[in-house]
CSV table of C-alpha atoms in Angstrom, one decimal:
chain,number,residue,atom,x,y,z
J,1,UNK,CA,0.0,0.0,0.0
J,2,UNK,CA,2.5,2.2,1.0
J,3,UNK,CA,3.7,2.5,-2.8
J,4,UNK,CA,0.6,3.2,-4.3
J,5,UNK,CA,0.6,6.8,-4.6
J,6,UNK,CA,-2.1,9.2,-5.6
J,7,UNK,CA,0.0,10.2,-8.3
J,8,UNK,CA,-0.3,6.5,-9.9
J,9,UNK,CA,-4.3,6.7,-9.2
J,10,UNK,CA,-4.5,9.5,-10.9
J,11,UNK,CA,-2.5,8.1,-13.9
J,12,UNK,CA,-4.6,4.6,-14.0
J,13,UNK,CA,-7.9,6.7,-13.9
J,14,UNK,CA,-7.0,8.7,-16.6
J,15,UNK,CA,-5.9,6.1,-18.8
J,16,UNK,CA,-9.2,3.9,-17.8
J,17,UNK,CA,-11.1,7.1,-18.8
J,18,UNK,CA,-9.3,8.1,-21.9
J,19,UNK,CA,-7.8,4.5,-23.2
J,20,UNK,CA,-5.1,6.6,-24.8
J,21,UNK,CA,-1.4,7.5,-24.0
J,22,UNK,CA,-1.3,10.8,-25.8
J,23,UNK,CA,-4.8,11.7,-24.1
J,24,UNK,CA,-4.8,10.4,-20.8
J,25,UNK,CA,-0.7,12.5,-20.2
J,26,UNK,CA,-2.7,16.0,-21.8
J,27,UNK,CA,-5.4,15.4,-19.1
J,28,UNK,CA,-2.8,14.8,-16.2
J,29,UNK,CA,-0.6,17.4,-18.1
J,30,UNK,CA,2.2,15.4,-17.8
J,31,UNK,CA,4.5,13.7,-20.7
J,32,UNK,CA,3.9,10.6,-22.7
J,33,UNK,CA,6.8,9.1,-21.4
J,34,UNK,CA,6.1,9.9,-17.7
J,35,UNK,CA,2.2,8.2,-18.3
J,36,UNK,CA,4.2,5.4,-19.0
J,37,UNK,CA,6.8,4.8,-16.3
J,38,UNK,CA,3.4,5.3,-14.3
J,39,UNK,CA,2.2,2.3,-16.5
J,40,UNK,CA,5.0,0.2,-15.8
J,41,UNK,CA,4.7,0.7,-12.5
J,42,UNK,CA,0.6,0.2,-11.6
J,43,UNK,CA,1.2,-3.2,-13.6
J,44,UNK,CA,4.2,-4.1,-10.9
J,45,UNK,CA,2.3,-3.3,-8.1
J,46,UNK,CA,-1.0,-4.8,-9.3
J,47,UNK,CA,0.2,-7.5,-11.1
J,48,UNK,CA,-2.1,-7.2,-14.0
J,49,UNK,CA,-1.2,-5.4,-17.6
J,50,UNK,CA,-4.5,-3.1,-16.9
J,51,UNK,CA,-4.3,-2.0,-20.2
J,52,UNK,CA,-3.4,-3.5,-23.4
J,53,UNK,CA,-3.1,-2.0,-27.0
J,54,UNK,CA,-6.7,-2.6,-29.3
J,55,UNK,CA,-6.8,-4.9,-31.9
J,56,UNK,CA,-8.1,-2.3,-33.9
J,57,UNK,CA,-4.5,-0.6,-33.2
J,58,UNK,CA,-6.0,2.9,-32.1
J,59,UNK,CA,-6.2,3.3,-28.2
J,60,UNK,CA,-5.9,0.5,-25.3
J,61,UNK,CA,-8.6,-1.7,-23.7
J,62,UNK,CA,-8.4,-2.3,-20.3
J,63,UNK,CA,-8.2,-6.0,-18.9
J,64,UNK,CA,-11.0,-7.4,-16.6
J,65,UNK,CA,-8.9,-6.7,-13.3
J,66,UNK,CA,-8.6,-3.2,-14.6
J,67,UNK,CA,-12.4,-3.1,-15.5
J,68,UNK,CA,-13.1,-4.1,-12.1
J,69,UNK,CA,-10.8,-1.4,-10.7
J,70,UNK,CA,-12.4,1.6,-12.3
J,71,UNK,CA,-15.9,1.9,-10.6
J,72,UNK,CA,-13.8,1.8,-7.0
J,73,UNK,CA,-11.3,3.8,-8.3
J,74,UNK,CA,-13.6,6.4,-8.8
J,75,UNK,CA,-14.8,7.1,-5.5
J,76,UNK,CA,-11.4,6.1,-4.2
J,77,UNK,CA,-10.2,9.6,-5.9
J,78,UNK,CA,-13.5,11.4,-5.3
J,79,UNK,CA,-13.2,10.8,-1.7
J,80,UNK,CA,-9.3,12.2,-1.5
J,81,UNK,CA,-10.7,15.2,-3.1
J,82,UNK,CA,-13.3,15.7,-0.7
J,83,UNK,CA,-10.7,15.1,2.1
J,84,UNK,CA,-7.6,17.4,0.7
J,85,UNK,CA,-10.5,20.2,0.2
J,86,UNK,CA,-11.9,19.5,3.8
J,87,UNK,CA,-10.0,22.7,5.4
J,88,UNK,CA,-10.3,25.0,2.4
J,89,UNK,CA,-13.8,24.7,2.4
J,90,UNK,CA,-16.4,26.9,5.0
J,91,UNK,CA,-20.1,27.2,4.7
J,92,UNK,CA,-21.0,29.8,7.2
J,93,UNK,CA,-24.7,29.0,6.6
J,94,UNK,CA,-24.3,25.1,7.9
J,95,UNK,CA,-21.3,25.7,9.9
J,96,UNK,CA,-22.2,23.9,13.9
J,97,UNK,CA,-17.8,25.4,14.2
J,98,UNK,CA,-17.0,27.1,17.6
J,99,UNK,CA,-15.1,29.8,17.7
J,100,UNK,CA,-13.1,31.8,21.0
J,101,UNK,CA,-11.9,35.0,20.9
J,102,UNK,CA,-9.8,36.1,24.1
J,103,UNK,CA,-10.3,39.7,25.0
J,104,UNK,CA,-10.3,41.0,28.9
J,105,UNK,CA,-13.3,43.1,30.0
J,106,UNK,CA,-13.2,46.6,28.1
J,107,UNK,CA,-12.4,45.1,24.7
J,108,UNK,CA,-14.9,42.1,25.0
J,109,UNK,CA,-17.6,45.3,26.2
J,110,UNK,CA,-16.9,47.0,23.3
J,111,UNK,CA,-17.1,44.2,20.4
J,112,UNK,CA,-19.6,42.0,21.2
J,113,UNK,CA,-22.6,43.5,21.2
J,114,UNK,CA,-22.1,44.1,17.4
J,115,UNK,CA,-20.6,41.2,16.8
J,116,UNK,CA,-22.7,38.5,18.3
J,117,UNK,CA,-25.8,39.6,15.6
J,118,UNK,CA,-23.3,39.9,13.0
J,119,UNK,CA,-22.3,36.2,13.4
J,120,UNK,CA,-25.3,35.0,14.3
J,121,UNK,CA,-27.0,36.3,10.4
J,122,UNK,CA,-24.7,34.7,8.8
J,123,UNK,CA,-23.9,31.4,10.5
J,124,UNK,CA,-26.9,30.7,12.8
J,125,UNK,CA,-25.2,27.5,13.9
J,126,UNK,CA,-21.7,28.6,14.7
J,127,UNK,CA,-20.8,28.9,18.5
J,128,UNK,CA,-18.7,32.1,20.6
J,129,UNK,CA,-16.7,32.3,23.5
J,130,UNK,CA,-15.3,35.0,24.7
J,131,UNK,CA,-13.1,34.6,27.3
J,132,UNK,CA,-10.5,35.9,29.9
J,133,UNK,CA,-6.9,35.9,28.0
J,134,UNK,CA,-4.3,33.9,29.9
J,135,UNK,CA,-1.1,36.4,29.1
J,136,UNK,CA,1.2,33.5,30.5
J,137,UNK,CA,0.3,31.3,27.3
J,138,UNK,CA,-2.2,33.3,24.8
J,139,UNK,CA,0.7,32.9,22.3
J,140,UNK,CA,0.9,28.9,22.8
J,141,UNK,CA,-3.6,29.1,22.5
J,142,UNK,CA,-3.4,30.8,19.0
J,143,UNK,CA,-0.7,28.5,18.1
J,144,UNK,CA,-2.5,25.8,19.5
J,145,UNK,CA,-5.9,26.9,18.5
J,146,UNK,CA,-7.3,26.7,21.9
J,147,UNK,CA,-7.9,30.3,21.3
J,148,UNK,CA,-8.8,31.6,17.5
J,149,UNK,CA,-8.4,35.7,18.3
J,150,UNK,CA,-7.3,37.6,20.7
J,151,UNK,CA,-8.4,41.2,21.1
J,152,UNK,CA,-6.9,43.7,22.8
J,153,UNK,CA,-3.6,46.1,22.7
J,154,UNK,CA,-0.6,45.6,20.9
J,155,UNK,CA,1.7,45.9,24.4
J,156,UNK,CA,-0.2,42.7,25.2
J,157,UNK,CA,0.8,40.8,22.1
J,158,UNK,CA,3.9,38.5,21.2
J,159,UNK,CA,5.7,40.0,18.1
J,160,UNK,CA,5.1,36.5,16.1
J,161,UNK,CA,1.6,36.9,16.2
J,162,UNK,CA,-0.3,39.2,13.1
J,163,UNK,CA,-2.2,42.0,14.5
J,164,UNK,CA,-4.8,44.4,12.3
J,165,UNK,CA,-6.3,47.6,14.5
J,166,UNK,CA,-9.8,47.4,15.1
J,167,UNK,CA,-10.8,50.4,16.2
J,168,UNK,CA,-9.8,53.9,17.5
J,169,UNK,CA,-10.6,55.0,20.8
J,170,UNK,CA,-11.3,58.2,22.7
J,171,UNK,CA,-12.9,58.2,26.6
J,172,UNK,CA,-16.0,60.3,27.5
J,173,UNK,CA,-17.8,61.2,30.7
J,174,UNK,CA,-21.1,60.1,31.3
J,175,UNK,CA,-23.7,60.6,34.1
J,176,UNK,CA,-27.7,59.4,34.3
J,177,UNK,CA,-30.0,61.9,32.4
J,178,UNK,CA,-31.5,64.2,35.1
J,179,UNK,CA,-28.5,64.3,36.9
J,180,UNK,CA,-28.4,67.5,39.7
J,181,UNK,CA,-25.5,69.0,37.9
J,182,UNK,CA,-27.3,69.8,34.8
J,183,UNK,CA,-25.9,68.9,31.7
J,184,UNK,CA,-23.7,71.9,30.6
J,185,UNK,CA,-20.1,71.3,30.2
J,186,UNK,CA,-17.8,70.3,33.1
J,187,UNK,CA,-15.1,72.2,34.3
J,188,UNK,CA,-11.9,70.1,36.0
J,189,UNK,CA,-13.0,71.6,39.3
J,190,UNK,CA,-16.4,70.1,39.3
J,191,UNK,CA,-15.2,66.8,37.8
J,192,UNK,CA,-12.5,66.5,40.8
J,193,UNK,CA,-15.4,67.4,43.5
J,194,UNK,CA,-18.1,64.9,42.0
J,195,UNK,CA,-18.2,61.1,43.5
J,196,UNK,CA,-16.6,58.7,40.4
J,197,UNK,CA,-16.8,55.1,39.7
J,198,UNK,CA,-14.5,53.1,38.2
J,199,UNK,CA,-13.8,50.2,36.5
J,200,UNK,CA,-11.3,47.6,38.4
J,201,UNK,CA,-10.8,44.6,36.2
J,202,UNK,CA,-8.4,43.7,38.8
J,203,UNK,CA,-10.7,44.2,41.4
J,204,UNK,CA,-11.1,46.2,44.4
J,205,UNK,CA,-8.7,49.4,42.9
J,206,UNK,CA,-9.5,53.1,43.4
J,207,UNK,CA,-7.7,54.2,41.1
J,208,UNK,CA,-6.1,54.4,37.5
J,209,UNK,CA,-5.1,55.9,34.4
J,210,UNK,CA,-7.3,59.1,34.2
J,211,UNK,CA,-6.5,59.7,38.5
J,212,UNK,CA,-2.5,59.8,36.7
J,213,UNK,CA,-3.5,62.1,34.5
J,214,UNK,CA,-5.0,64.4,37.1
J,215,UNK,CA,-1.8,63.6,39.2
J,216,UNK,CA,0.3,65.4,36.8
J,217,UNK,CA,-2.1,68.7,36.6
J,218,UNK,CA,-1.4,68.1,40.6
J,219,UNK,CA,-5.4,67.3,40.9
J,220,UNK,CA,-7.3,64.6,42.5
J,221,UNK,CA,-10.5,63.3,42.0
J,222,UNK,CA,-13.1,61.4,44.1
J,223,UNK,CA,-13.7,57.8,43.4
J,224,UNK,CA,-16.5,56.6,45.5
J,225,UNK,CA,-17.2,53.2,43.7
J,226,UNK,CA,-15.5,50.5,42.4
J,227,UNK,CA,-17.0,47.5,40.3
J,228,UNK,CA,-15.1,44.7,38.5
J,229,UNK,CA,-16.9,44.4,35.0
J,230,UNK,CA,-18.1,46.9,32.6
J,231,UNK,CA,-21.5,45.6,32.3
J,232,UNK,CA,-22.5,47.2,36.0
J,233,UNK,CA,-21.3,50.3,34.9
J,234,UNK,CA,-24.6,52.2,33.6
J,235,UNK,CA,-26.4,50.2,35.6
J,236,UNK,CA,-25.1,52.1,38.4
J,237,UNK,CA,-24.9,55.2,37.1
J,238,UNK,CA,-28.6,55.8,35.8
J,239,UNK,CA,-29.2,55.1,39.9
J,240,UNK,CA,-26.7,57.1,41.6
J,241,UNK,CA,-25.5,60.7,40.8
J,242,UNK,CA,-22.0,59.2,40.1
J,243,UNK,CA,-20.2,59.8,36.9
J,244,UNK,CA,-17.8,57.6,35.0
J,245,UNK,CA,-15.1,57.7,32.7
J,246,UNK,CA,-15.0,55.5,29.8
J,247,UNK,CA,-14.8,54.2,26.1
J,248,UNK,CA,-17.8,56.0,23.5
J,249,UNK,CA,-18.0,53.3,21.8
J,250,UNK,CA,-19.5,51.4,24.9
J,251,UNK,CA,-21.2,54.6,26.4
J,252,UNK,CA,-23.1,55.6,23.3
J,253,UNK,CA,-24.7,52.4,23.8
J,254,UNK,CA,-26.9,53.5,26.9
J,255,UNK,CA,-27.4,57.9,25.7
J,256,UNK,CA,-31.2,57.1,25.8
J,257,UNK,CA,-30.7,56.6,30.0
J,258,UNK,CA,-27.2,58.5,30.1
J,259,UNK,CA,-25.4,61.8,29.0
J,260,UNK,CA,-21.9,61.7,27.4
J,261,UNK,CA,-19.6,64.8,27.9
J,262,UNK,CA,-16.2,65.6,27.2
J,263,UNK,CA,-13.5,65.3,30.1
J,264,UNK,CA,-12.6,68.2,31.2
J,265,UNK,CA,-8.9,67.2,30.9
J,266,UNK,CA,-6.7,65.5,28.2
J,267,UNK,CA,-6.9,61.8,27.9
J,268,UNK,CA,-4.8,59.6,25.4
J,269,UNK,CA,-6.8,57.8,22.7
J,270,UNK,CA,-5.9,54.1,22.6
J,271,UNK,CA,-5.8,51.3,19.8
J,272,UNK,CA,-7.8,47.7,20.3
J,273,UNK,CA,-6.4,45.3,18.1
J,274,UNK,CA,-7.0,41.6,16.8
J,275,UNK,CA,-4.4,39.3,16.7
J,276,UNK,CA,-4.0,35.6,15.6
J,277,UNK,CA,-1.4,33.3,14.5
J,278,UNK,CA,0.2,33.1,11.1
J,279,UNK,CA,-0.2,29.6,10.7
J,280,UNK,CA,-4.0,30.1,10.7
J,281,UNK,CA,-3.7,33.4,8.3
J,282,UNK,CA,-5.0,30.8,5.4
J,283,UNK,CA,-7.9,28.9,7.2
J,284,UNK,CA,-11.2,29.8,5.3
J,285,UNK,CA,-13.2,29.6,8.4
J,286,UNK,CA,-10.6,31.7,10.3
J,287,UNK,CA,-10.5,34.1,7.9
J,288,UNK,CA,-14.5,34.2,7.6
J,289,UNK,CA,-14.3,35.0,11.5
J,290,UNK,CA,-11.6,37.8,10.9
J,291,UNK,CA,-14.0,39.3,8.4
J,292,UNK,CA,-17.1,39.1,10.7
J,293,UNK,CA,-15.2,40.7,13.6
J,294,UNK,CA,-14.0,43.8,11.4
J,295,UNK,CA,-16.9,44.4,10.1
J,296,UNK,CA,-18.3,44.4,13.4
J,297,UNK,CA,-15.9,46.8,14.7
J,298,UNK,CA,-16.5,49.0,11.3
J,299,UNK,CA,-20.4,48.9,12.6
J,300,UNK,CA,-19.5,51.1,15.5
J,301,UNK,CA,-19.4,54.8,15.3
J,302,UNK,CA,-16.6,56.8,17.1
């Protein structure tokens, strides 16, 4: 078995088809002479001529072991074509594959709310997990495929890994509509005196980026709540007269309970980015699931 290549299947089922040297090499696209060392060596390894010239002198006729061949030989071939077409081809609409896309809380916040309908139009039986990133091995998971995506910033990505930016980000300041403050513009010394919550994705912090930006305008603010996950964020807000500091593109999501206003103080923009292996950059279903999550990210208005 082990020399009976594909190669010499394909060469005994062209010559079955085409009972002709000079036809069967065009259709492999191979030389006359090369058709027939593959010949000579189906009728070693099969023990049988196969084919043998027509008494009318024009063509070959195969011999009853080759006749019985063919039929198998068919589907034989048919089903290596099936197999060595398996990974290149990816029918979203029948699809039952599961995808996982790492991302930590903010980036995860921000995505999947647009991406989850997205995915679910076009392939209504593919699965989605998104979960926690383990830093300590997320380049092993891509590798690995335990993990398809990750999403997040490029300082938390290995340098072997491709990365394309999803999305520009700025921060805004929101506070529940109705709010005792009004809604006119705030100045930095109001936003220092008002109670804050923040986000902690560690847990149990008090402070963060925006309290070291105040720190270098020698400012402070006042940061009366703390939660762990972004989703109790406007919850808490349209019920307290606290205001918080975070990503539009997750804010704008809750303006018909919230107002959004500009900080009074300079803020860096940041880049969330996706990032996946290179050995997966040519998997059809992969890159269907790249596609989906950009244009789920292209959904979103800054």
């Amino acid at each position: 078995m082990h020399d009976l290549d594909v190669g010499l299947l394909l060469a005994l089922d062209a010559l079955l088809k085409d009972r002709n040297v000079t036809h069967a090499a065009a259709r492999l696209g191979i030389t006359q002479p090369a058709l027939s060392a593959r010949l000579t060596r189906l009728r070693q390894l099969f023990g049988d001529p196969l084919l043998i010239p027509a008494a009318s002198g024009r063509g070959m006729v195969p011999t009853p072991h080759a006749a019985a061949l063919q039929p198998e030989l068919g589907k034989i071939l048919d089903h290596l074509r099936e197999f060595a077409n398996l990974a290149q081809v990816f029918d979203p609409a029948t699809s039952t594959r599961t995808f996982r896309i790492a991302a930590t809380d903010n980036p995860a916040a921000i995505l999947a709310p647009d991406l989850v309908p997205v995915l679910k139009a076009a392939a209504p039986q593919v699965r989605l997990a998104i979960v926690l990133p383990d830093r300590s091995r997320l380049t092993a998971d891509l590798e690995e495929g335990r993990v398809d995506l990750f999403v997040g910033t490029a300082e938390d990505a290995a340098g072997s890994l491709i990365g394309r930016t999803l999305f520009d980000e700025e921060f805004v300041t929101a506070q529940r509509r109705g709010h005792p403050r009004g809604n006119r513009p705030l100045t930095l010394d109001e936003y220092c005196a008002l109670d804050h919550l923040l986000i902690s994705t560690s847990g149990g912090s008090f402070t963060g980026m925006i309290d070291q930006a105040l720190a270098a305008l020698g400012r402070q603010r006042r940061v009366s709540v703390s939660v762990q996950n972004y989703a109790l964020a406007p919850v808490v807000l349209m019920n307290s007269d606290c205001i918080c500091t975070l990503p539009r593109r997750f804010l704008q999501r809750f303006t018909t309970a919230l107002d959004l206003l500009e900080p009074p103080l300079a803020l860096d923009r940041f880049q969330m980015s996706a990032f996946w292996h290179p050995r997966m950059a040519g998997d059809p279903a992969h890159a269907w699931l790249r596609e989906q999550v950009f244009a789920a990210a292209r959904t979103q208005r800054p």
